[in-house]
Amino acid sequence: MGGRLDRTTTNCCKGIAAMIIMLHHISFRVSNLPVYVKPIWYIAFPIVGFFFFMSGYGLTCGLLQKKNYLQGFLSKRLLNIIAPYFIVAIIWIGLEIIGGGGQTPVKAIAEAFTIRYIQPLWFIWVIIAAYIMFYAVFRHTEINVGGYWFTSITIAYILISAFVNPRDEMYASIIGMPLGILWAVYERKIDSYFEIYFLRKEIVAIAAFVILFIGRLVLSVAGFDNHLLQSVLRNIITIAFIVPLVGLLKNVRIQNRFLIWLGTISYEIYIIHPFILYFFEKETAEGKRVGNLEIVLWTIGLTLLLSSVLKVVQDNLVRKVRS
């Protein structure tokens, strides 16, 4: 179990996670959803937490392995996040203004760069802020101390946001990032703990996740639905989801080519599919009939195709900027 997480395996998991997130968002655009599919409505936030975890874990591993890791950090790391998003946003604005969308420039820009119209875009802005915070914290502190500072700031953000920000998705699973940071810092100790009676501890961890997950839903139905309680529970559930998942990933290897490809374009999938779904939302609002199968097939097909193209364009653009 010792050693770092296998990059190929985690990349495959990121691909699976990206597809689940896309299906989660599609499910809200599809009418008459079968009951057995509806659980996908509730599972998205811990999966997003896994993305946060991998960001924190990956950044910290780089920090531990490379002495000058933070040199040029913002320009290098943020460029990989911002470049593909801006490419998609600019294309969207152009299509909306001159491509038949009929929108005013102000409305088109608002659609592309705010979460008022395309809600899932919140993740991009939060991850940008998290990267900047990571740089600010670790630029001036030792790694161990920085991990605790980042965790404290994240917890403060969750608690404050629960009172002032009704968009709870923006802080429902962000605890995954400091968890990833601390996991990378104390990985040997964590591995040593899980190596003894691993299966027993894995089962207990999975059971804890299931109990907490169902318990939160029961509390919500019973009326215990205030933002603070639900936000704290969601982040605890995110931790309970990630811990057994990482334990499992430490003991398996996934080498599937299709999943590796999905993992390679997982961030692009996250960026593109909300724009496609918003297009269908606007079509429906204008009175056009759009079938469920049409929404599902076009969203998945176009997302995978355009994500692959975007990945190539982004890589070439970033390479030219850095050279």
XYZ file of C-alpha atoms in Angstrom:
323
model
C 0.000 0.000 0.000
C 2.972 2.301 0.484
C 4.046 4.935 -2.018
C 2.241 7.596 -3.965
C -1.050 7.033 -5.730
C -0.600 5.561 -9.183
C -1.073 8.372 -11.710
C -2.662 6.196 -14.392
C -5.170 4.722 -11.942
C -6.179 8.109 -10.545
C -6.417 9.469 -14.079
C -8.887 6.704 -14.926
C -10.901 7.575 -11.815
C -10.965 11.238 -12.820
C -12.412 10.186 -16.157
C -15.137 8.153 -14.473
C -15.836 11.014 -12.060
C -16.124 13.547 -14.903
C -18.671 11.348 -16.673
C -20.722 10.951 -13.475
C -20.732 14.714 -12.960
C -21.888 15.214 -16.562
C -24.667 12.619 -16.136
C -25.629 14.315 -12.870
C -26.121 17.628 -14.675
C -27.892 15.951 -17.595
C -30.356 14.350 -15.164
C -31.701 17.780 -14.224
C -32.484 18.534 -17.876
C -34.288 15.267 -18.547
C -38.008 14.927 -17.829
C -39.676 11.857 -16.299
C -36.426 10.500 -14.909
C -36.847 6.892 -13.687
C -36.790 6.504 -9.911
C -33.812 4.140 -9.986
C -31.719 6.836 -11.718
C -32.570 9.649 -9.306
C -29.815 8.815 -6.759
C -27.416 10.469 -9.215
C -28.971 13.772 -8.091
C -27.341 13.413 -4.680
C -23.941 11.841 -5.315
C -22.220 14.678 -7.195
C -20.751 16.690 -4.320
C -18.398 13.998 -2.886
C -17.233 13.254 -6.431
C -16.405 16.931 -6.917
C -14.628 16.641 -3.575
C -12.465 13.914 -5.137
C -11.390 16.393 -7.827
C -10.470 18.873 -5.094
C -8.586 16.109 -3.279
C -6.541 15.215 -6.361
C -5.708 18.893 -6.913
C -4.454 19.328 -3.357
C -2.668 15.979 -3.395
C -0.989 16.586 -6.754
C 0.144 20.106 -5.905
C 1.597 19.017 -2.563
C 3.417 16.031 -4.066
C 5.008 18.444 -6.524
C 5.923 20.767 -3.682
C 7.549 17.928 -1.745
C 9.492 16.612 -4.734
C 10.727 19.815 -6.383
C 12.692 22.459 -4.530
C 11.632 25.367 -6.765
C 8.113 24.104 -7.381
C 6.478 27.443 -6.580
C 8.682 29.372 -8.990
C 6.357 30.523 -11.764
C 3.561 28.538 -10.095
C 0.699 30.907 -10.891
C 1.588 31.363 -14.540
C 2.191 27.631 -15.093
C -0.611 26.063 -13.074
C -3.329 28.659 -13.543
C -2.708 28.754 -17.281
C -3.804 25.104 -17.503
C -7.064 26.019 -15.759
C -7.795 29.366 -17.347
C -6.736 28.716 -20.970
C -9.327 26.041 -21.876
C -12.093 27.901 -20.061
C -11.360 31.165 -21.843
C -11.227 29.407 -25.212
C -14.688 27.927 -24.656
C -16.064 31.179 -23.202
C -14.839 33.291 -26.129
C -16.275 30.836 -28.671
C -19.588 30.854 -26.802
C -19.702 34.658 -26.755
C -18.946 34.789 -30.467
C -21.660 32.268 -31.315
C -24.186 34.048 -29.140
C -23.508 37.478 -30.652
C -22.863 36.766 -34.318
C -23.684 33.096 -34.752
C -27.447 33.240 -34.464
C -27.836 33.360 -30.694
C -29.108 36.903 -30.879
C -27.726 37.922 -27.500
C -26.336 41.276 -26.538
C -22.583 41.320 -25.796
C -23.258 42.004 -22.101
C -25.647 39.048 -21.771
C -23.325 36.731 -23.692
C -20.357 37.688 -21.505
C -22.456 37.209 -18.362
C -23.475 33.745 -19.538
C -19.875 32.736 -20.169
C -18.145 34.230 -17.151
C -20.636 34.157 -14.279
C -22.559 31.404 -12.524
C -25.885 33.201 -12.817
C -26.782 31.392 -16.024
C -24.445 28.371 -16.167
C -24.242 27.261 -12.547
C -21.554 24.514 -12.823
C -18.982 27.148 -13.795
C -18.595 27.840 -10.069
C -16.018 25.036 -9.875
C -13.629 26.864 -12.206
C -13.663 30.062 -10.159
C -13.332 28.206 -6.859
C -10.412 26.088 -8.079
C -8.671 29.234 -9.376
C -9.087 30.839 -5.944
C -7.856 27.639 -4.262
C -4.707 27.567 -6.408
C -3.968 31.196 -5.583
C -4.504 30.453 -1.887
C -2.210 27.419 -2.121
C 0.539 29.587 -3.564
C 0.015 32.360 -1.004
C 0.110 29.961 1.954
C 3.039 27.754 0.929
C 5.063 30.652 -0.435
C 5.579 31.890 3.112
C 5.316 28.787 5.341
C 6.836 25.359 5.775
C 4.872 22.519 4.195
C 3.586 21.016 7.464
C 2.509 24.398 8.834
C 1.092 25.439 5.478
C -1.136 22.365 5.391
C -2.771 23.351 8.655
C -3.090 26.985 7.573
C -4.775 25.955 4.333
C -7.121 23.628 6.234
C -8.032 26.363 8.722
C -8.725 28.871 5.951
C -10.880 26.333 4.120
C -12.939 25.541 7.227
C -13.410 29.263 7.870
C -14.548 29.698 4.255
C -17.101 26.891 4.648
C -18.527 28.258 7.892
C -18.716 31.875 6.712
C -20.179 30.886 3.335
C -22.916 28.894 5.047
C -24.231 32.185 6.422
C -23.664 34.546 3.487
C -23.729 32.441 0.308
C -26.891 30.500 -0.623
C -25.014 28.699 -3.441
C -23.961 25.844 -1.180
C -22.406 23.858 -4.028
C -19.506 26.332 -3.875
C -18.418 25.051 -0.463
C -20.161 21.682 -0.069
C -17.089 19.596 -0.876
C -14.081 21.906 -0.906
C -12.708 20.173 2.196
C -11.341 17.651 -0.292
C -8.488 19.990 -1.209
C -6.947 20.396 2.269
C -7.539 16.674 2.804
C -5.434 16.019 -0.307
C -2.718 18.349 0.965
C -2.550 16.706 4.387
C -2.720 13.231 2.857
C 0.332 13.967 0.702
C 2.232 15.370 3.694
C 1.449 12.464 6.029
C 1.059 9.712 3.445
C 3.522 7.299 5.045
C 1.783 7.482 8.413
C -1.643 7.082 6.827
C -0.431 4.108 4.783
C 1.049 2.502 7.900
C -2.287 2.879 9.689
C -4.315 1.286 6.898
C -1.873 -1.543 6.209
C -2.909 -3.278 9.446
C -6.366 -4.880 9.085
C -6.891 -2.969 5.835
C -10.045 -4.813 4.754
C -11.698 -4.329 8.143
C -10.916 -0.608 8.175
C -12.042 -0.242 4.559
C -15.417 -1.822 5.325
C -15.868 0.417 8.377
C -14.989 3.494 6.300
C -17.468 2.557 3.564
C -20.172 1.860 6.151
C -19.518 5.264 7.744
C -19.934 6.948 4.364
C -23.222 5.155 3.652
C -24.629 5.972 7.107
C -23.638 9.630 6.877
C -24.890 9.940 3.298
C -28.315 8.472 4.077
C -28.464 10.267 7.421
C -28.029 13.670 5.768
C -30.904 12.968 3.397
C -33.117 11.817 6.273
C -32.337 14.970 8.243
C -33.122 17.080 5.193
C -36.495 15.397 4.686
C -37.217 15.779 8.411
C -36.718 19.542 8.134
C -33.155 19.870 9.444
C -32.104 21.647 6.284
C -30.312 24.846 7.306
C -27.216 25.791 5.326
C -24.733 25.468 8.193
C -25.756 21.944 9.211
C -26.031 20.651 5.657
C -22.747 22.287 4.609
C -20.848 20.750 7.521
C -22.439 17.348 6.878
C -21.651 17.496 3.157
C -17.992 18.163 3.819
C -17.836 15.402 6.426
C -19.473 13.049 3.913
C -16.927 14.150 1.308
C -14.136 13.072 3.657
C -15.953 9.807 4.372
C -16.206 9.179 0.612
C -12.600 10.012 -0.235
C -10.887 8.018 2.526
C -12.079 4.525 1.487
C -11.779 5.465 -2.194
C -8.118 6.412 -1.810
C -7.562 3.288 0.287
C -8.964 1.244 -2.582
C -6.897 3.083 -5.189
C -3.777 2.264 -3.187
C -4.460 -1.421 -3.716
C -5.669 -1.612 -7.322
C -4.312 -0.663 -10.717
C -6.564 0.485 -13.552
C -5.001 0.570 -17.023
C -8.039 0.861 -19.324
C -7.235 2.944 -22.430
C -10.717 4.426 -22.723
C -10.714 5.537 -19.078
C -7.191 6.937 -19.448
C -8.451 9.007 -22.387
C -11.440 10.221 -20.365
C -9.115 11.161 -17.504
C -6.901 13.129 -19.868
C -9.866 15.293 -20.931
C -11.733 15.254 -17.588
C -11.296 18.985 -16.962
C -12.357 19.816 -20.518
C -15.450 17.626 -20.043
C -16.320 19.630 -16.966
C -15.960 22.922 -18.844
C -17.828 22.071 -22.030
C -20.879 20.067 -21.017
C -22.559 22.879 -19.001
C -22.530 25.128 -22.077
C -24.184 22.420 -24.184
C -26.827 21.788 -21.523
C -27.476 25.521 -21.229
C -28.012 25.642 -24.989
C -30.714 22.966 -24.664
C -32.207 24.856 -21.716
C -32.536 27.963 -23.868
C -34.017 25.958 -26.726
C -36.666 24.560 -24.374
C -37.385 28.007 -22.921
C -38.068 29.282 -26.449
C -40.727 26.625 -26.891
C -38.762 24.172 -28.998
C -39.299 20.502 -28.305
C -36.121 18.696 -27.322
C -36.394 15.002 -26.506
C -34.672 13.332 -23.573
C -32.668 11.011 -25.810
C -31.602 13.961 -27.936
C -30.318 15.833 -24.890
C -28.421 12.811 -23.565
C -26.805 11.733 -26.827
C -25.921 15.206 -28.113
C -24.540 16.327 -24.757
C -22.342 13.265 -24.255
C -21.255 13.017 -27.900
C -20.472 16.693 -28.426
C -18.792 16.985 -25.040
C -16.385 14.128 -25.704
C -15.632 15.311 -29.241
C -15.128 18.972 -28.346
C -13.180 18.109 -25.190
C -10.689 16.127 -27.259
C -10.294 19.022 -29.707
C -10.010 21.541 -26.877
C -7.307 19.457 -25.183
C -5.161 19.527 -28.334
C -5.687 23.270 -28.850
C -4.980 24.024 -25.202
C -1.785 21.961 -25.106
C -0.449 23.670 -28.228
C -1.386 27.118 -26.920
C 0.167 26.551 -23.492
C 3.306 25.140 -25.115
C 3.699 28.250 -27.279
C 3.063 30.627 -24.359
C 5.716 28.906 -22.209
C 8.331 28.601 -24.954
